Amino acid sequence: MRILILCTGNRCRSQMAQGILKQLQPSFEVHSAGVRPASEIHPLAVQVMHEIGIDISGHYPKQVDHYLNESWDYVITVCGGARETCPIFNGEVKHKLHIGFDDPDAFVGTQEEIISEFRRVRDEIREKLQKFIQKLDE
């Protein structure tokens, strides 16, 4: 199963989703990309993923254009911006799916409140991806 997780910046949500999905289903080939990738992955995304035993420190934001000619079982958008600006894929895409999450990078608050928001979004991503995998098995 080949899955591409798409976000606007490929800085937080899509990176966390890639790590979580790969942990939940190691046999899946999982990639993530952005329609307008940021310069680096968010350090708090790396931190909160490390807390649950997933290392995404080697990840980096990638441009979706690199994946447009490939075939995918699923292209999953995780933010509204990517959903609205999702490019046309030249390769076969069997299923397009939107599973939206709040952007923890947009949250304003104290450092502890911001970290809590990253954890909340991480946990929501894990919960929704577990449900996605359960539906695949049905």
Coordinates of N, CA and C in Angstrom, one line a residue:
M1 N 0.9 -1.2 0.0 CA 0.0 0.0 0.0 C 0.9 1.2 0.0
R2 N 0.7 2.1 -1.0 CA 1.5 3.4 -1.1 C 0.5 4.5 -0.7
I3 N 1.0 5.3 0.2 CA 0.2 6.4 0.7 C 1.0 7.7 0.7
L4 N 0.4 8.8 0.2 CA 1.1 10.1 0.3 C 0.2 11.0 1.1
I5 N 0.8 11.6 2.2 CA 0.1 12.5 3.1 C 0.5 13.9 2.7
L6 N -0.5 14.7 2.4 CA -0.3 16.0 1.8 C -0.8 17.1 2.7
C7 N 0.0 18.2 2.9 CA -0.3 19.3 3.7 C 0.2 20.6 3.0
T8 N 0.0 21.7 3.5 CA 0.5 22.9 2.9 C 2.0 23.0 3.0
G9 N 2.5 23.1 4.3 CA 3.9 23.3 4.5 C 4.7 22.0 4.7
N10 N 4.1 20.9 5.0 CA 4.8 19.6 5.3 C 5.8 19.9 6.4
R11 N 5.3 20.6 7.4 CA 6.1 21.0 8.6 C 5.7 20.3 9.9
C12 N 4.4 20.1 10.0 CA 3.9 19.5 11.3 C 3.0 18.3 11.1
R13 N 1.7 18.6 10.7 CA 0.7 17.5 10.6 C 1.0 16.4 9.7
S14 N 1.4 16.7 8.5 CA 1.7 15.6 7.5 C 3.0 14.8 8.0
Q15 N 3.9 15.5 8.6 CA 5.1 14.8 9.1 C 4.7 13.8 10.2
M16 N 3.9 14.3 11.2 CA 3.5 13.5 12.3 C 2.6 12.3 11.8
A17 N 1.8 12.6 10.8 CA 0.9 11.5 10.2 C 1.8 10.5 9.6
Q18 N 2.8 10.9 8.8 CA 3.7 9.9 8.2 C 4.3 9.0 9.2
G19 N 4.9 9.6 10.3 CA 5.5 8.8 11.3 C 4.5 7.8 12.0
I20 N 3.4 8.3 12.3 CA 2.4 7.5 13.0 C 1.9 6.4 12.1
L21 N 1.5 6.7 10.9 CA 1.0 5.7 10.0 C 2.1 4.6 9.7
K22 N 3.3 5.0 9.6 CA 4.4 4.0 9.4 C 4.6 3.1 10.7
Q23 N 4.4 3.7 11.9 CA 4.4 2.9 13.1 C 3.2 1.9 13.2
L24 N 2.1 2.4 12.8 CA 0.9 1.6 12.9 C 0.9 0.5 11.9
Q25 N 1.4 0.7 10.7 CA 1.4 -0.3 9.6 C 2.8 -0.2 8.9
P26 N 3.8 -0.9 9.5 CA 5.2 -0.9 9.0 C 5.3 -1.4 7.5
S27 N 4.3 -2.2 7.1 CA 4.4 -2.7 5.7 C 3.9 -1.6 4.7
F28 N 3.3 -0.5 5.1 CA 2.9 0.5 4.2 C 4.1 1.4 3.8
E29 N 4.1 1.8 2.5 CA 5.1 2.8 2.0 C 4.4 4.1 2.2
V30 N 4.9 5.0 3.1 CA 4.3 6.2 3.4 C 5.2 7.4 3.2
H31 N 4.7 8.4 2.5 CA 5.5 9.6 2.2 C 4.6 10.8 2.6
S32 N 5.3 11.9 2.8 CA 4.5 13.2 3.0 C 5.2 14.3 2.2
A33 N 4.3 15.3 1.8 CA 4.8 16.4 1.0 C 3.9 17.6 1.3
G34 N 4.4 18.7 0.7 CA 3.6 20.0 0.9 C 3.4 20.6 -0.5
V35 N 2.3 21.4 -0.6 CA 2.1 22.1 -1.8 C 2.9 23.4 -1.8
R36 N 3.3 23.9 -0.6 CA 4.2 25.0 -0.4 C 5.1 24.6 0.8
P37 N 6.1 23.7 0.6 CA 6.8 23.2 1.7 C 7.6 24.3 2.5
A38 N 7.6 24.2 3.8 CA 8.4 25.1 4.7 C 9.9 24.7 4.5
S39 N 10.7 25.5 5.2 CA 12.1 25.3 5.1 C 12.6 24.1 6.0
E40 N 11.8 23.9 7.1 CA 12.2 22.8 8.0 C 11.0 22.3 8.7
I41 N 11.2 21.1 9.2 CA 10.2 20.5 10.1 C 10.1 21.2 11.4
H42 N 9.0 21.3 12.0 CA 8.8 22.1 13.3 C 9.5 21.3 14.4
P43 N 10.3 21.9 15.2 CA 11.0 21.2 16.3 C 10.1 20.6 17.3
L44 N 8.9 21.2 17.5 CA 8.0 20.7 18.5 C 7.3 19.4 17.9
A45 N 7.1 19.3 16.6 CA 6.6 18.1 16.0 C 7.6 17.0 16.3
V46 N 8.8 17.2 16.1 CA 9.9 16.2 16.4 C 9.8 15.8 17.9
Q47 N 9.7 16.8 18.8 CA 9.7 16.6 20.2 C 8.5 15.7 20.7
V48 N 7.3 16.1 20.2 CA 6.1 15.3 20.7 C 6.0 13.9 20.1
M49 N 6.6 13.8 18.9 CA 6.6 12.4 18.3 C 7.6 11.6 19.1
H50 N 8.8 12.1 19.5 CA 9.8 11.4 20.2 C 9.2 10.9 21.6
E51 N 8.2 11.7 22.1 CA 7.6 11.3 23.4 C 6.8 10.0 23.3
I52 N 6.4 9.7 22.1 CA 5.6 8.4 21.9 C 6.5 7.4 21.1
G53 N 7.8 7.6 21.1 CA 8.7 6.6 20.5 C 8.8 6.6 19.0
I54 N 8.5 7.7 18.4 CA 8.6 7.8 16.9 C 9.6 8.9 16.6
D55 N 10.6 8.5 15.8 CA 11.7 9.5 15.5 C 11.4 10.0 14.1
I56 N 11.1 11.3 14.0 CA 10.9 12.0 12.7 C 12.0 13.0 12.5
S57 N 13.1 13.0 13.3 CA 14.1 14.0 13.3 C 14.8 14.0 11.9
G58 N 14.8 12.9 11.2 CA 15.5 12.9 9.9 C 14.5 13.3 8.8
H59 N 13.3 13.6 9.1 CA 12.3 14.1 8.1 C 12.6 15.5 7.7
Y60 N 12.2 15.9 6.5 CA 12.3 17.3 6.0 C 11.2 17.5 5.1
P61 N 10.8 18.8 5.0 CA 9.7 19.1 4.1 C 10.0 18.9 2.6
K62 N 9.1 18.3 1.9 CA 9.3 18.0 0.5 C 8.2 18.6 -0.4
Q63 N 8.5 18.9 -1.6 CA 7.6 19.5 -2.6 C 6.7 18.3 -3.2
V64 N 5.4 18.5 -3.3 CA 4.5 17.5 -3.8 C 4.8 17.2 -5.3
D65 N 5.4 18.2 -6.0 CA 5.7 18.0 -7.4 C 6.6 16.8 -7.7
H66 N 7.4 16.4 -6.7 CA 8.2 15.2 -6.8 C 7.4 13.9 -6.9
Y67 N 6.2 13.9 -6.5 CA 5.4 12.7 -6.4 C 4.2 12.6 -7.4
L68 N 4.1 13.7 -8.2 CA 2.9 13.8 -9.1 C 2.9 12.7 -10.2
N69 N 4.0 12.1 -10.6 CA 4.0 11.1 -11.7 C 4.0 9.7 -11.1
E70 N 3.8 9.6 -9.8 CA 3.8 8.2 -9.2 C 2.4 7.8 -9.0
S71 N 2.2 6.5 -8.8 CA 0.9 5.9 -8.5 C 0.8 5.7 -7.0
W72 N -0.4 6.0 -6.5 CA -0.7 5.9 -5.1 C -2.0 5.2 -4.8
D73 N -2.1 4.4 -3.7 CA -3.3 3.8 -3.3 C -4.2 4.9 -2.7
Y74 N -3.5 5.8 -1.9 CA -4.2 6.9 -1.2 C -3.4 8.1 -1.2
V75 N -4.0 9.3 -1.5 CA -3.5 10.6 -1.3 C -4.4 11.2 -0.2
I76 N -3.8 11.4 0.9 CA -4.6 11.9 2.1 C -4.2 13.4 2.4
T77 N -5.1 14.3 2.3 CA -4.9 15.7 2.7 C -5.2 15.8 4.1
V78 N -4.4 16.6 4.9 CA -4.6 16.7 6.3 C -4.8 18.2 6.7
C79 N -4.9 19.1 5.7 CA -5.3 20.4 6.0 C -6.1 21.0 4.9
G80 N -6.9 22.0 5.2 CA -7.8 22.6 4.2 C -7.1 23.2 3.0
G81 N -5.9 23.8 3.3 CA -5.2 24.4 2.2 C -4.7 23.4 1.2
A82 N -4.2 22.3 1.6 CA -3.8 21.2 0.7 C -5.0 20.6 0.0
R83 N -6.1 20.5 0.7 CA -7.3 20.0 0.0 C -7.8 20.9 -1.1
E84 N -7.7 22.2 -0.9 CA -8.2 23.1 -1.9 C -7.3 23.3 -3.0
T85 N -6.0 23.1 -2.8 CA -5.0 23.3 -3.8 C -4.3 22.1 -4.3
C86 N -4.9 20.9 -4.0 CA -4.3 19.6 -4.3 C -4.0 19.6 -5.9
P87 N -2.8 19.3 -6.2 CA -2.5 19.3 -7.7 C -3.1 18.1 -8.4
I88 N -3.0 18.1 -9.7 CA -3.4 17.0 -10.5 C -2.3 16.0 -10.6
F89 N -2.5 14.8 -10.3 CA -1.5 13.8 -10.3 C -1.6 13.1 -11.7
N90 N -0.4 12.9 -12.3 CA -0.3 12.2 -13.6 C -0.3 10.7 -13.4
G91 N 0.2 10.3 -12.3 CA 0.1 8.9 -11.9 C -1.2 8.5 -11.4
E92 N -1.5 7.2 -11.3 CA -2.8 6.7 -10.8 C -3.0 7.0 -9.3
V93 N -4.1 7.6 -9.0 CA -4.4 7.7 -7.6 C -5.8 7.0 -7.4
K94 N -5.7 5.9 -6.6 CA -6.9 5.1 -6.5 C -7.9 5.8 -5.6
H95 N -7.5 6.5 -4.5 CA -8.4 7.1 -3.6 C -7.8 8.4 -3.1
K96 N -8.6 9.5 -3.1 CA -8.3 10.7 -2.4 C -9.1 10.8 -1.2
L97 N -8.5 11.2 -0.1 CA -9.2 11.3 1.2 C -8.8 12.5 1.9
H98 N -9.7 13.2 2.6 CA -9.4 14.3 3.4 C -9.6 13.9 4.9
I99 N -8.6 14.0 5.7 CA -8.7 13.8 7.2 C -8.1 15.0 7.8
G100 N -8.9 16.0 8.1 CA -8.4 17.3 8.6 C -8.0 17.4 10.0
F101 N -7.0 18.2 10.3 CA -6.5 18.4 11.6 C -6.2 19.9 11.8
D102 N -6.3 20.4 13.0 CA -5.9 21.8 13.3 C -4.4 21.9 13.2
D103 N -4.0 23.1 12.8 CA -2.6 23.4 12.7 C -2.0 23.8 14.0
P104 N -1.2 22.9 14.6 CA -0.6 23.3 16.0 C 0.4 24.4 15.8
D105 N 1.0 24.6 14.7 CA 1.9 25.7 14.5 C 1.2 27.1 14.5
A106 N -0.1 27.1 14.2 CA -0.8 28.4 14.2 C -1.3 28.8 15.6
F107 N -1.2 27.8 16.6 CA -1.7 28.1 17.9 C -0.9 29.1 18.6
V108 N -1.5 30.0 19.4 CA -0.9 31.1 20.1 C -1.1 30.9 21.6
G109 N 0.0 30.9 22.4 CA -0.2 30.7 23.8 C 1.2 30.7 24.4
T110 N 1.2 30.2 25.7 CA 2.5 30.0 26.4 C 3.2 28.8 25.7
Q111 N 4.5 28.7 26.0 CA 5.2 27.5 25.5 C 4.6 26.2 25.9
E112 N 4.1 26.1 27.1 CA 3.5 24.9 27.6 C 2.1 24.7 26.9
E113 N 1.4 25.7 26.7 CA 0.1 25.6 25.9 C 0.3 25.2 24.5
I114 N 1.4 25.7 23.9 CA 1.7 25.3 22.5 C 2.1 23.9 22.4
I115 N 3.0 23.4 23.3 CA 3.4 22.0 23.4 C 2.1 21.1 23.6
S116 N 1.2 21.5 24.5 CA 0.0 20.8 24.7 C -0.8 20.7 23.4
E117 N -0.9 21.7 22.6 CA -1.6 21.7 21.4 C -1.0 20.7 20.4
F118 N 0.4 20.7 20.3 CA 1.0 19.8 19.5 C 0.7 18.3 19.9
R119 N 0.7 18.1 21.2 CA 0.3 16.7 21.7 C -1.1 16.4 21.4
R120 N -2.0 17.3 21.5 CA -3.4 17.1 21.2 C -3.6 16.7 19.8
V121 N -3.0 17.5 18.9 CA -3.1 17.2 17.5 C -2.4 15.8 17.1
R122 N -1.3 15.6 17.7 CA -0.6 14.3 17.5 C -1.5 13.1 17.9
D123 N -2.2 13.2 19.0 CA -3.0 12.2 19.5 C -4.3 12.0 18.6
E124 N -4.8 13.1 18.1 CA -5.9 13.1 17.2 C -5.5 12.4 15.9
I125 N -4.3 12.7 15.4 CA -3.8 12.1 14.2 C -3.8 10.6 14.4
R126 N -3.2 10.2 15.5 CA -3.1 8.7 15.8 C -4.5 8.1 15.8
E127 N -5.4 8.7 16.5 CA -6.8 8.1 16.6 C -7.4 8.0 15.3
K128 N -7.4 9.1 14.5 CA -8.0 9.0 13.2 C -7.4 8.1 12.2
L129 N -6.0 8.0 12.3 CA -5.3 7.0 11.4 C -5.6 5.6 11.8
Q130 N -5.8 5.3 13.1 CA -6.1 4.0 13.5 C -7.5 3.6 13.0
K131 N -8.4 4.5 12.9 CA -9.8 4.3 12.4 C -9.7 4.1 10.9
F132 N -8.8 4.8 10.2 CA -8.6 4.7 8.8 C -8.1 3.2 8.5
I133 N -7.1 2.8 9.2 CA -6.6 1.4 9.0 C -7.7 0.4 9.3
Q134 N -8.5 0.6 10.4 CA -9.5 -0.4 10.7 C -10.5 -0.5 9.5
K135 N -10.8 0.6 8.8 CA -11.7 0.6 7.7 C -11.1 -0.1 6.5
L136 N -9.8 -0.1 6.4 CA -9.1 -0.8 5.3 C -9.3 -2.3 5.5
D137 N -9.3 -2.7 6.7 CA -9.4 -4.1 7.1 C -10.8 -4.7 7.0
E138 N -11.8 -3.8 6.8 CA -13.2 -4.3 6.8 C -13.5 -4.9 5.4

